[in-house]
mmCIF file of C-alpha atoms in Angstrom:
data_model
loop_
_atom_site.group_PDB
_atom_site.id
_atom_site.type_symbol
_atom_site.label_atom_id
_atom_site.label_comp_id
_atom_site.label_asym_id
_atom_site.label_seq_id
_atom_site.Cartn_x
_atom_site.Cartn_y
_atom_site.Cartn_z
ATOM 1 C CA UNK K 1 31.819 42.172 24.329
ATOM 2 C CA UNK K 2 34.842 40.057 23.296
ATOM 3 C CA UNK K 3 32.969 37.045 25.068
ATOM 4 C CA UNK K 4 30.105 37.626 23.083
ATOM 5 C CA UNK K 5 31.261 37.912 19.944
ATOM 6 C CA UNK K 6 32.923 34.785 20.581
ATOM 7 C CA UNK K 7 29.970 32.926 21.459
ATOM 8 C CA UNK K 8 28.318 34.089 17.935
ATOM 9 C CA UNK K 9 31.250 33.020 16.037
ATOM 10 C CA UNK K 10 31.333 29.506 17.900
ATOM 11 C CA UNK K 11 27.768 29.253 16.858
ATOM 12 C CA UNK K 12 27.727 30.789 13.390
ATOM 13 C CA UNK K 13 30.792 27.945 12.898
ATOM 14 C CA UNK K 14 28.441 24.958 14.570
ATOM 15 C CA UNK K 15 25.609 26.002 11.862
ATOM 16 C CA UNK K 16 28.142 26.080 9.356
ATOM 17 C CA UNK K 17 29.222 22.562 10.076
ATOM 18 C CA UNK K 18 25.475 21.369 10.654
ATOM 19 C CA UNK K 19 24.921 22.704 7.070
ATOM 20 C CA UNK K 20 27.933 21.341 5.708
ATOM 21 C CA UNK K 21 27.149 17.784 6.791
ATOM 22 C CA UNK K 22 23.405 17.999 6.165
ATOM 23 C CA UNK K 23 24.242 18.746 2.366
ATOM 24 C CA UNK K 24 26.940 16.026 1.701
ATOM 25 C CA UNK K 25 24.314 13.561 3.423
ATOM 26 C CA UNK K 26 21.876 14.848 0.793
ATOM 27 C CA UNK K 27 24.344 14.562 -1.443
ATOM 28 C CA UNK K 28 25.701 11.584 -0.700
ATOM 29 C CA UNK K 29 21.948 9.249 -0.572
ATOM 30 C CA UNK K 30 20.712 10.984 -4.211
ATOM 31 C CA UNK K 31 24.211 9.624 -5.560
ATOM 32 C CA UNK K 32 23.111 5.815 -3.420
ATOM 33 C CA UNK K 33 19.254 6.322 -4.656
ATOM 34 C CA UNK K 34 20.657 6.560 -8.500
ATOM 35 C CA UNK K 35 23.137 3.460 -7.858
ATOM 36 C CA UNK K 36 20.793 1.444 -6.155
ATOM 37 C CA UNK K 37 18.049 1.973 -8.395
ATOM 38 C CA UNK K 38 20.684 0.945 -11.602
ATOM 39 C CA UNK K 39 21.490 -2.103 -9.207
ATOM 40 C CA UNK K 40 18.199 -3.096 -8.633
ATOM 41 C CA UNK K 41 15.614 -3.318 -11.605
ATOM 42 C CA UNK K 42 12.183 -3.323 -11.194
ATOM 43 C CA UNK K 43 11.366 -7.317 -11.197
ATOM 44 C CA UNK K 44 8.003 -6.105 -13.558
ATOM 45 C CA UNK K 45 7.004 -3.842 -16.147
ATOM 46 C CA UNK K 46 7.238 0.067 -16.272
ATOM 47 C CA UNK K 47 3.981 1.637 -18.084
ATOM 48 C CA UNK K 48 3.823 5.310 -18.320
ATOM 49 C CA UNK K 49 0.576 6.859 -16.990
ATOM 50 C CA UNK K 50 0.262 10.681 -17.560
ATOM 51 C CA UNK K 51 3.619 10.839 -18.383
ATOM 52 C CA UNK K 52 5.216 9.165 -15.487
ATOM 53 C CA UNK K 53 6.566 5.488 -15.047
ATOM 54 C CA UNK K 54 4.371 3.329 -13.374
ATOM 55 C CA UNK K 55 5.384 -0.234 -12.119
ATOM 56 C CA UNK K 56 3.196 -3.171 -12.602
ATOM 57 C CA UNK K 57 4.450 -6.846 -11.538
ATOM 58 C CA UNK K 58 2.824 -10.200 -12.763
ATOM 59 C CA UNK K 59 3.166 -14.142 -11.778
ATOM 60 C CA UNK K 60 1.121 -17.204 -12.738
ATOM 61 C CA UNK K 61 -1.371 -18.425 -15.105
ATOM 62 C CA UNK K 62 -5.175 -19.034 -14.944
ATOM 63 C CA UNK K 63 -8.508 -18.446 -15.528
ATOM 64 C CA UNK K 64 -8.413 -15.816 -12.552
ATOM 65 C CA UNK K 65 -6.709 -12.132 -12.348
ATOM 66 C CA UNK K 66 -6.080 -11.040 -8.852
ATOM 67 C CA UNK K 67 -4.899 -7.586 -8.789
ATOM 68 C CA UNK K 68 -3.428 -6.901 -5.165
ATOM 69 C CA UNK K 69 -4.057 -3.263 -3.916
ATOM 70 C CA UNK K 70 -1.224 -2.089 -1.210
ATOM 71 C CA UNK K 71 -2.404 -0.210 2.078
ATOM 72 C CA UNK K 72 -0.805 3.109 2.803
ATOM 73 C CA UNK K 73 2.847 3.723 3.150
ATOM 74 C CA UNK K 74 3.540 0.215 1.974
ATOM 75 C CA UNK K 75 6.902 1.312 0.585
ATOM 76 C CA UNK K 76 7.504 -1.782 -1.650
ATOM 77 C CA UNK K 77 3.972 -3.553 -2.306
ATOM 78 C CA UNK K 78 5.460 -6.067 -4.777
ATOM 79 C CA UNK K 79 8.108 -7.138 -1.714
ATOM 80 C CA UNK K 80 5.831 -7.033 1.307
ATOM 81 C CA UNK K 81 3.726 -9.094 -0.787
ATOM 82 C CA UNK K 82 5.539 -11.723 -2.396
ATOM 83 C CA UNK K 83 4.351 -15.078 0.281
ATOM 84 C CA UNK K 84 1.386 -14.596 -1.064
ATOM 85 C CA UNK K 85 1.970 -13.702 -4.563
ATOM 86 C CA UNK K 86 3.440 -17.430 -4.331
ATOM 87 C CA UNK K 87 0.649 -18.713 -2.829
ATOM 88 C CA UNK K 88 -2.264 -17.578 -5.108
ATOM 89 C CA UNK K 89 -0.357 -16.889 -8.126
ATOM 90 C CA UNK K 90 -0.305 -21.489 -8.326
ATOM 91 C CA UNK K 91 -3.496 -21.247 -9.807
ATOM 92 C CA UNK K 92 -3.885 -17.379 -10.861
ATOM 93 C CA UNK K 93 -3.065 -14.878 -12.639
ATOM 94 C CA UNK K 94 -1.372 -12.183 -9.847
ATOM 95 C CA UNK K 95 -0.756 -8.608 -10.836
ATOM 96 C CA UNK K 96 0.728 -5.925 -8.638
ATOM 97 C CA UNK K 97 0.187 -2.176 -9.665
ATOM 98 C CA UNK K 98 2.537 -0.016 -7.252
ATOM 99 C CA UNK K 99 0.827 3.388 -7.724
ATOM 100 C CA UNK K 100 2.399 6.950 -7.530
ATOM 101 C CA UNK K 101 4.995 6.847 -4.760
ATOM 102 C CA UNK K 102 5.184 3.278 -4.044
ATOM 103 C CA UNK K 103 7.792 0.522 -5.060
ATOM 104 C CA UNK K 104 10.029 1.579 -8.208
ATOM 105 C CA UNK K 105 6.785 3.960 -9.156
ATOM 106 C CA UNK K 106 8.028 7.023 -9.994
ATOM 107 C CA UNK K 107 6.149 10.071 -7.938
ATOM 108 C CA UNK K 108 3.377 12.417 -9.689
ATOM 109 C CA UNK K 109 2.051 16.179 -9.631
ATOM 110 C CA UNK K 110 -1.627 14.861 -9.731
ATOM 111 C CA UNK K 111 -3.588 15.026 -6.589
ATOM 112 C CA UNK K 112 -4.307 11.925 -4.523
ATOM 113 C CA UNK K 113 -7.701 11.768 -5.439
ATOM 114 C CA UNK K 114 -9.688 8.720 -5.397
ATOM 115 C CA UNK K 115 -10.482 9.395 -9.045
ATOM 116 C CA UNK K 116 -7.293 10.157 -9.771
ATOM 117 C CA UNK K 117 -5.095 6.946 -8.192
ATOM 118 C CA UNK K 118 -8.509 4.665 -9.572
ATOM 119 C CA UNK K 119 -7.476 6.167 -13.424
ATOM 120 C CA UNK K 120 -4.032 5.408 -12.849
ATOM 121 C CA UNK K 121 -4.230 1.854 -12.033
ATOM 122 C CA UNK K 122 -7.003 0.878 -15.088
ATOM 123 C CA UNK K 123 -4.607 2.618 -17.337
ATOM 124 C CA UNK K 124 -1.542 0.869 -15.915
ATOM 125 C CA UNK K 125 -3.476 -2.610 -16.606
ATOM 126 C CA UNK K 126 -4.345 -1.600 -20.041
ATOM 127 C CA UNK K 127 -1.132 -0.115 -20.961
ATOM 128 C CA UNK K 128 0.183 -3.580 -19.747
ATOM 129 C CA UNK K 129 -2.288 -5.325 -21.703
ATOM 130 C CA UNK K 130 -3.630 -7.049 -18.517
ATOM 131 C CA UNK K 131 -7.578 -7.931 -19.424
ATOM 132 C CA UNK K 132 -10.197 -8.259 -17.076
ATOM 133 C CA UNK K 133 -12.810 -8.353 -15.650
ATOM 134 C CA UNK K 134 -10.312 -8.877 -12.454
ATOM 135 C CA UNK K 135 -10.581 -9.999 -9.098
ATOM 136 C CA UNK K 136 -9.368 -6.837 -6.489
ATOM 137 C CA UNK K 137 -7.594 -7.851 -3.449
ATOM 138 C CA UNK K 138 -6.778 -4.719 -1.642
ATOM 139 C CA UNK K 139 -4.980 -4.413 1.449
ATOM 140 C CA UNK K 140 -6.027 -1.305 3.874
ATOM 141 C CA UNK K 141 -6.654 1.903 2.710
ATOM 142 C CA UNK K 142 -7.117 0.612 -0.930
ATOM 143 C CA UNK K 143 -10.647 -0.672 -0.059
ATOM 144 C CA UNK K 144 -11.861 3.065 -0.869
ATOM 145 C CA UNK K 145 -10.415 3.101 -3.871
ATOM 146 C CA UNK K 146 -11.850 -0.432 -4.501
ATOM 147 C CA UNK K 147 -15.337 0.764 -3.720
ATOM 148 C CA UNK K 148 -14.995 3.481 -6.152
ATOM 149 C CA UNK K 149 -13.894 1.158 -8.878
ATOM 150 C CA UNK K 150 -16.621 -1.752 -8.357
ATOM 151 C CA UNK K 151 -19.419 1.002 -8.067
ATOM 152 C CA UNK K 152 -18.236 3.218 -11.363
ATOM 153 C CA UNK K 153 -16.605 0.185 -13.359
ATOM 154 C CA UNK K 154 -18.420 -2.873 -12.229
ATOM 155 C CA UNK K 155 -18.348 -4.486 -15.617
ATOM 156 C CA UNK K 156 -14.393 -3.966 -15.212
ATOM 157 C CA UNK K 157 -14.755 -6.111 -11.413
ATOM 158 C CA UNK K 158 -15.808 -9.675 -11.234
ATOM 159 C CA UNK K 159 -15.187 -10.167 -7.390
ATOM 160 C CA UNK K 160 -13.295 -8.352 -4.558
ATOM 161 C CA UNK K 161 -11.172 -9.858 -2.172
ATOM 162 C CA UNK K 162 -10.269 -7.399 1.403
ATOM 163 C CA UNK K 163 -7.344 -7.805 3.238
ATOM 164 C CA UNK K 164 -8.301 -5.997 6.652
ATOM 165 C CA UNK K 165 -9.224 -3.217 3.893
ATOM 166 C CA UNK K 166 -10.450 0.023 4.662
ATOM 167 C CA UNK K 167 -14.254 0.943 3.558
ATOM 168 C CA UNK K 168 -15.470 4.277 3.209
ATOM 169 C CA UNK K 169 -18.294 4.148 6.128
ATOM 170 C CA UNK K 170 -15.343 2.104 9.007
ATOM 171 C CA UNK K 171 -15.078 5.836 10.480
ATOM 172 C CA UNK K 172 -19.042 6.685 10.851
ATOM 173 C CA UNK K 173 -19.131 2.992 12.019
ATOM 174 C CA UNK K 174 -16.722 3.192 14.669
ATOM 175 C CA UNK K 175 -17.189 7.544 15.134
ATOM 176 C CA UNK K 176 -13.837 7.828 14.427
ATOM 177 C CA UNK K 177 -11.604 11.246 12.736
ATOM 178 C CA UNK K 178 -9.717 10.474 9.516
ATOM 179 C CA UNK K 179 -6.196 10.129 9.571
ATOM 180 C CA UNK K 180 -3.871 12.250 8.521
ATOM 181 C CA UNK K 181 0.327 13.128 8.134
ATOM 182 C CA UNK K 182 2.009 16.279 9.159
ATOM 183 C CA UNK K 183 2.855 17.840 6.000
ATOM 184 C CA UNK K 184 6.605 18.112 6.433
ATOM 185 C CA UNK K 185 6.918 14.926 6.458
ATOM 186 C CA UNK K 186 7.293 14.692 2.461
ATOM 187 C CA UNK K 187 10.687 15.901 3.243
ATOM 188 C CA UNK K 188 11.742 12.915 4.793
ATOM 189 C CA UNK K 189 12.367 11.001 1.294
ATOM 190 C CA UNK K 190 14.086 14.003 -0.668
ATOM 191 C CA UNK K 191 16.666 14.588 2.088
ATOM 192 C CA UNK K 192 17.418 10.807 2.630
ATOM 193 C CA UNK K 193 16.335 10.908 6.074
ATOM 194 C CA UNK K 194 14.193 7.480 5.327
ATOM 195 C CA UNK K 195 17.713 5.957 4.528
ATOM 196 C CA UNK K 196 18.725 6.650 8.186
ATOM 197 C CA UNK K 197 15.129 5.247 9.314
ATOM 198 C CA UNK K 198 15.260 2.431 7.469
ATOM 199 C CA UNK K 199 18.878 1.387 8.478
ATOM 200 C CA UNK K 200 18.354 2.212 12.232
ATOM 201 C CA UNK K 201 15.373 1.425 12.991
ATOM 202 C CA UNK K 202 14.223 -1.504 10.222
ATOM 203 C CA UNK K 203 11.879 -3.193 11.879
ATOM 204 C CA UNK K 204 8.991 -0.438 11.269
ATOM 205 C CA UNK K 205 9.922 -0.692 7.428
ATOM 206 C CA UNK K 206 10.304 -4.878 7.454
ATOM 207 C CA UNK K 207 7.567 -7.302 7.539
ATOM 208 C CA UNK K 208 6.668 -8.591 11.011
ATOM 209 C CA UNK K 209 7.323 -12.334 10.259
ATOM 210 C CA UNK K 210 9.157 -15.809 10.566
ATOM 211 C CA UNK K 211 12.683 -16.346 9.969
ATOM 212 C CA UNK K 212 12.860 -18.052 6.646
ATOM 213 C CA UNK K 213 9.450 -16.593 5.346
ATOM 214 C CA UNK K 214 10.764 -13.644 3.401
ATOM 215 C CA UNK K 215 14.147 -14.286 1.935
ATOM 216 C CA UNK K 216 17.460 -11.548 2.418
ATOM 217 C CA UNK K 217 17.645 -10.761 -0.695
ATOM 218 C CA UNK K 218 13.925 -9.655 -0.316
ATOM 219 C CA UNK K 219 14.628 -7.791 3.012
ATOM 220 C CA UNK K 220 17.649 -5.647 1.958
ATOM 221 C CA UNK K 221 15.790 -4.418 -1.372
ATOM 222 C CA UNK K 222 12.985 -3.876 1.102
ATOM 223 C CA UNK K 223 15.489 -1.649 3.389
ATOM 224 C CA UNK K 224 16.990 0.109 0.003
ATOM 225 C CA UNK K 225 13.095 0.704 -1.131
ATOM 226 C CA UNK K 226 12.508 2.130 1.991
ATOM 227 C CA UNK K 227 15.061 4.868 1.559
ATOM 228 C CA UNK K 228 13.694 5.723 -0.989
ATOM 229 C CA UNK K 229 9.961 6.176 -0.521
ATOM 230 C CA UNK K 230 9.431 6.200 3.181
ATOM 231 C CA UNK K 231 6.917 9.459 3.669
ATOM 232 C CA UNK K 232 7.859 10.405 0.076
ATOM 233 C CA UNK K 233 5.087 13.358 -1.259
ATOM 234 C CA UNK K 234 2.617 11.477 -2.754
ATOM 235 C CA UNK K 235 2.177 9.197 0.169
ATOM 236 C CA UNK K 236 1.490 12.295 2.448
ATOM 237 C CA UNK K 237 -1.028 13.529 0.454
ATOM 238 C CA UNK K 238 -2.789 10.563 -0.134
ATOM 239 C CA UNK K 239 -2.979 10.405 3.492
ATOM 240 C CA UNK K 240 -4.020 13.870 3.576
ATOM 241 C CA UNK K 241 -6.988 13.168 1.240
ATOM 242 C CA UNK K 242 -8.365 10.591 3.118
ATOM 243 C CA UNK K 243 -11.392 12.092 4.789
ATOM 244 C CA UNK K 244 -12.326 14.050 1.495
ATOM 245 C CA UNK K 245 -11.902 10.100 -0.315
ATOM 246 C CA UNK K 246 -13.737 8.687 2.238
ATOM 247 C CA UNK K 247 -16.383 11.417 1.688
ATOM 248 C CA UNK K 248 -16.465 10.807 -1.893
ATOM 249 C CA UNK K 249 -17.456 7.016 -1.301
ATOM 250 C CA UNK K 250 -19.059 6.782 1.567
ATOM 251 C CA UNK K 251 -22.666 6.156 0.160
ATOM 252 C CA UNK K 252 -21.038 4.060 -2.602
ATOM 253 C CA UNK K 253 -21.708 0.063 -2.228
ATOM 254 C CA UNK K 254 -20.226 -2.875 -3.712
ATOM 255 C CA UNK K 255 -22.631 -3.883 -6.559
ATOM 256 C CA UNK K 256 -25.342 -6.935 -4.584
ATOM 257 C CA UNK K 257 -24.163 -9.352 -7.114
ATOM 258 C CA UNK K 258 -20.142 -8.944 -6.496
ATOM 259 C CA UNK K 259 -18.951 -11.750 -4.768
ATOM 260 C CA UNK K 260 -16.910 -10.681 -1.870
ATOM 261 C CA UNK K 261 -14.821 -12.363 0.480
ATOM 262 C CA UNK K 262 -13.169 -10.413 3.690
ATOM 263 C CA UNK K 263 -9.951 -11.365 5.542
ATOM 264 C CA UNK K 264 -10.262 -9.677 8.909
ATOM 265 C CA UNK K 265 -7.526 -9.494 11.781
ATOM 266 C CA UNK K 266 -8.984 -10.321 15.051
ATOM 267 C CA UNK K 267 -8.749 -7.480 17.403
ATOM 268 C CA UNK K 268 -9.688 -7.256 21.141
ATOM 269 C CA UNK K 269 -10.566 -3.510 20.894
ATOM 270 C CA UNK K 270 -14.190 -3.149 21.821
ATOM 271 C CA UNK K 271 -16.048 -0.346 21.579
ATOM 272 C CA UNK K 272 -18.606 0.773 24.379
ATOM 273 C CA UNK K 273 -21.530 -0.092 22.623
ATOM 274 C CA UNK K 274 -19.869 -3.780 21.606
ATOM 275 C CA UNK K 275 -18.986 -2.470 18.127
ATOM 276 C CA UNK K 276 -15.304 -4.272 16.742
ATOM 277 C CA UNK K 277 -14.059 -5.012 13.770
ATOM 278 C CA UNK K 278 -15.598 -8.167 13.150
ATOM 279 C CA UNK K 279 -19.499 -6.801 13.524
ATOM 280 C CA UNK K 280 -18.215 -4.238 11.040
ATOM 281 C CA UNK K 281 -17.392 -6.429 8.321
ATOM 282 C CA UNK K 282 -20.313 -8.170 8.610
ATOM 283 C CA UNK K 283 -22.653 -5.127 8.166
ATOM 284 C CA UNK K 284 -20.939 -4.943 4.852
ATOM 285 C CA UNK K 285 -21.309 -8.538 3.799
ATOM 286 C CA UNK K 286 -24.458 -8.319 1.739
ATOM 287 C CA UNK K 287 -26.801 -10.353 0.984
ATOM 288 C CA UNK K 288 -24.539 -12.675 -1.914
ATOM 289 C CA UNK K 289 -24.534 -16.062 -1.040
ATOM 290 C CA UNK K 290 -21.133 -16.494 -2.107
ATOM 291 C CA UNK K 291 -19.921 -13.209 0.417
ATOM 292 C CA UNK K 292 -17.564 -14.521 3.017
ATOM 293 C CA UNK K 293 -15.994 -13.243 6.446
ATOM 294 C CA UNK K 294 -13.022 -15.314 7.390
ATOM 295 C CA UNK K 295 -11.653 -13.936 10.797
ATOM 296 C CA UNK K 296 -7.878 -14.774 11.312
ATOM 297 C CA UNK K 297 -5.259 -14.147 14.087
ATOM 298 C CA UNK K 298 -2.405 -12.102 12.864
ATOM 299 C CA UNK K 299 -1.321 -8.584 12.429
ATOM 300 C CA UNK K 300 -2.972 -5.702 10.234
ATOM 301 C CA UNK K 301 -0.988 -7.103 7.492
ATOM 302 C CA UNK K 302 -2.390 -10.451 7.479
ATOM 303 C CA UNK K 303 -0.191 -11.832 4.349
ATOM 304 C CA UNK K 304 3.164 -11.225 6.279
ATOM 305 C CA UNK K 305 1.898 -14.600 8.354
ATOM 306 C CA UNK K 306 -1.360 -16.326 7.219
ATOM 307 C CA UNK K 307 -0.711 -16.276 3.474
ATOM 308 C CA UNK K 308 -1.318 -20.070 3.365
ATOM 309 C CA UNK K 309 -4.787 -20.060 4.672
ATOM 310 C CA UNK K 310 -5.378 -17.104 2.826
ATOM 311 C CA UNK K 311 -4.322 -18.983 0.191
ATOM 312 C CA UNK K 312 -6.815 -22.258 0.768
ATOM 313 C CA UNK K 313 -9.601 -19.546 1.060
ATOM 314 C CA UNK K 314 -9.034 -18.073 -2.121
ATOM 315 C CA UNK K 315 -8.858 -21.453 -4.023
ATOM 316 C CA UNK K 316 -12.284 -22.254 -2.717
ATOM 317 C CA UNK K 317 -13.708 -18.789 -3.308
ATOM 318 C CA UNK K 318 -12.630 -18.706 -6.780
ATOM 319 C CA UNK K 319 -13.862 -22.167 -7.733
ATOM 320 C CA UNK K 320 -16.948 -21.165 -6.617
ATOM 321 C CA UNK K 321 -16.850 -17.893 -9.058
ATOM 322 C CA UNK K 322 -15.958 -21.044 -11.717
ATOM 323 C CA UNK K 323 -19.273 -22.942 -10.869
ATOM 324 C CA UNK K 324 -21.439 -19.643 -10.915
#
């Protein structure tokens, strides 16, 4: 009996001390979070959007406005994509909106609804008296939500430009399930688990890319972002919502005369009746004239390497918008 009882108390005192350290690490990363955040500004403009800071960045001048569109879980979109905000922004106008979650965006209550994150980023471009008609240029998953814009605001759109984007019909195309997060994963953020992630293991939070390419000063606020947003709420439930997004869109088209030009990684993955993602794309293309696929080696996130020939591609595409 003795025995046992001193088995419970051993355990009861391990829980204790489990406890103990699990608050004063909670403790201890919201007291880093608020100094980090004081430390490190956002490099743009905060907008509030139903009553919640949004961040919107902008670089360059010209006749052009490229708004760039972040893929899921991107945890600082203005960071991962700053080669080629340099690139593009020598002869446009380049505007980042970091929705909901993302960047130094500060999290909502509103669902991740494609309506809902499409609302939030035309109000963040008014509210930062941004004019269009733009030019979208989203990365991954923000191809549905570019669908939904160019088919319900297409005098708002002048062209869209996909980075390996996601379109609503890619999983009827390829028979595939929608995605989704296990939902206690939110938690990860709040209790500053993503800090230990993102310090021990930063290479799945850091671009895959040449030395030299992104600067340290880039990659440590990337880290510090990291902390904390990694798996934050909203991001789970957007990726949550997917299939009911994707269900949303999935008959929507860009309008025929939206120019559109597609960056697609190259894969090897083909399926057994020869479908990849390069015969995908092109079912999309359209019938424009001025509709391009340009195929490119490189990882999902093309920018983190072949920002220069996206780049060139986007020069030539926009001049021909010009000559229209």
């Amino acid at each position: 009996m003795k025995k046992r009882n001193r088995t419970l108390r051993v355990i009861r005192s391990i829980l204790l001390f489990v406890v103990a350290i699990s608050l004063a690490w909670v403790a201890f990363h919201t007291v880093m979070k608020a100094y980090e955040q004081k430390k490190h500004p956002a490099w743009g403009q905060m907008v509030e959007v139903d009553g919640k800071e949004m961040h919107v960045y902008t670089k360059g001048e010209g006749e052009h406005t490229i708004v760039l569109l972040s893929g899921l879980g991107t945890a600082a979109p203005v960071l991962d994509y700053e080669p080629l905000i340099d690139e593009i922004a020598k002869d446009n106008k380049i505007v980042v909106v970091e929705p909901f979650g993302y960047g130094w965006s500060e999290l909502t209550d509103k669902e991740r609804t494609v309506e809902n994150i499409v609302e939030e980023i035309r109000t963040a471009l008014k509210k930062s008296k941004i004019e269009g008609p733009y030019i979208l240029m989203p990365h991954s998953l923000s191809g549905i939500y570019s669908m939904y814009y160019a088919h319900e605001y297409p005098n708002e759109i002048k062209a869209i430009i996909g980075v390996d984007f996601t379109l609503p019909k890619a999983l009827e195309y390829f028979e595939e399930p929608a995605p989704s997060m296990p939902a206690y994963l939110k938690y990860v953020a709040p209790t500053g688990l993503a800090r230990i992630a993102s310090y021990v293991s930063a290479e799945n939070v850091l671009p895959i890319a040449d030395e030299g390419i992104y600067s340290e000063e880039n990659l440590d606020m990337t880290k510090t972002i990291a902390a904390w947003k990694v798996y934050n709420r909203n991001i789970v439930d957007e990726a949550n919502a997917i299939e009911e997004n994707v269900n949303k869109t999935k008959e929507m088209s860009f309008p025929s005369n939206m120019p559109l030009l597609i960056f697609a990684a190259k894969r090897d993955k083909v399926t057994e009746d020869g479908k990849t993602n390069e015969t995908f794309y092109r079912s999309q293309l359209g019938e424009n004239p001025l509709n391009e696929l340009v195929v490119l080696e490189g990882h999902h996130y093309l920018h983190w390497t072949r920002y220069k020939e996206m780049g060139e591609h986007v020069r030539h595409f926009t001049a021909q918008l010009e000559n229209r």
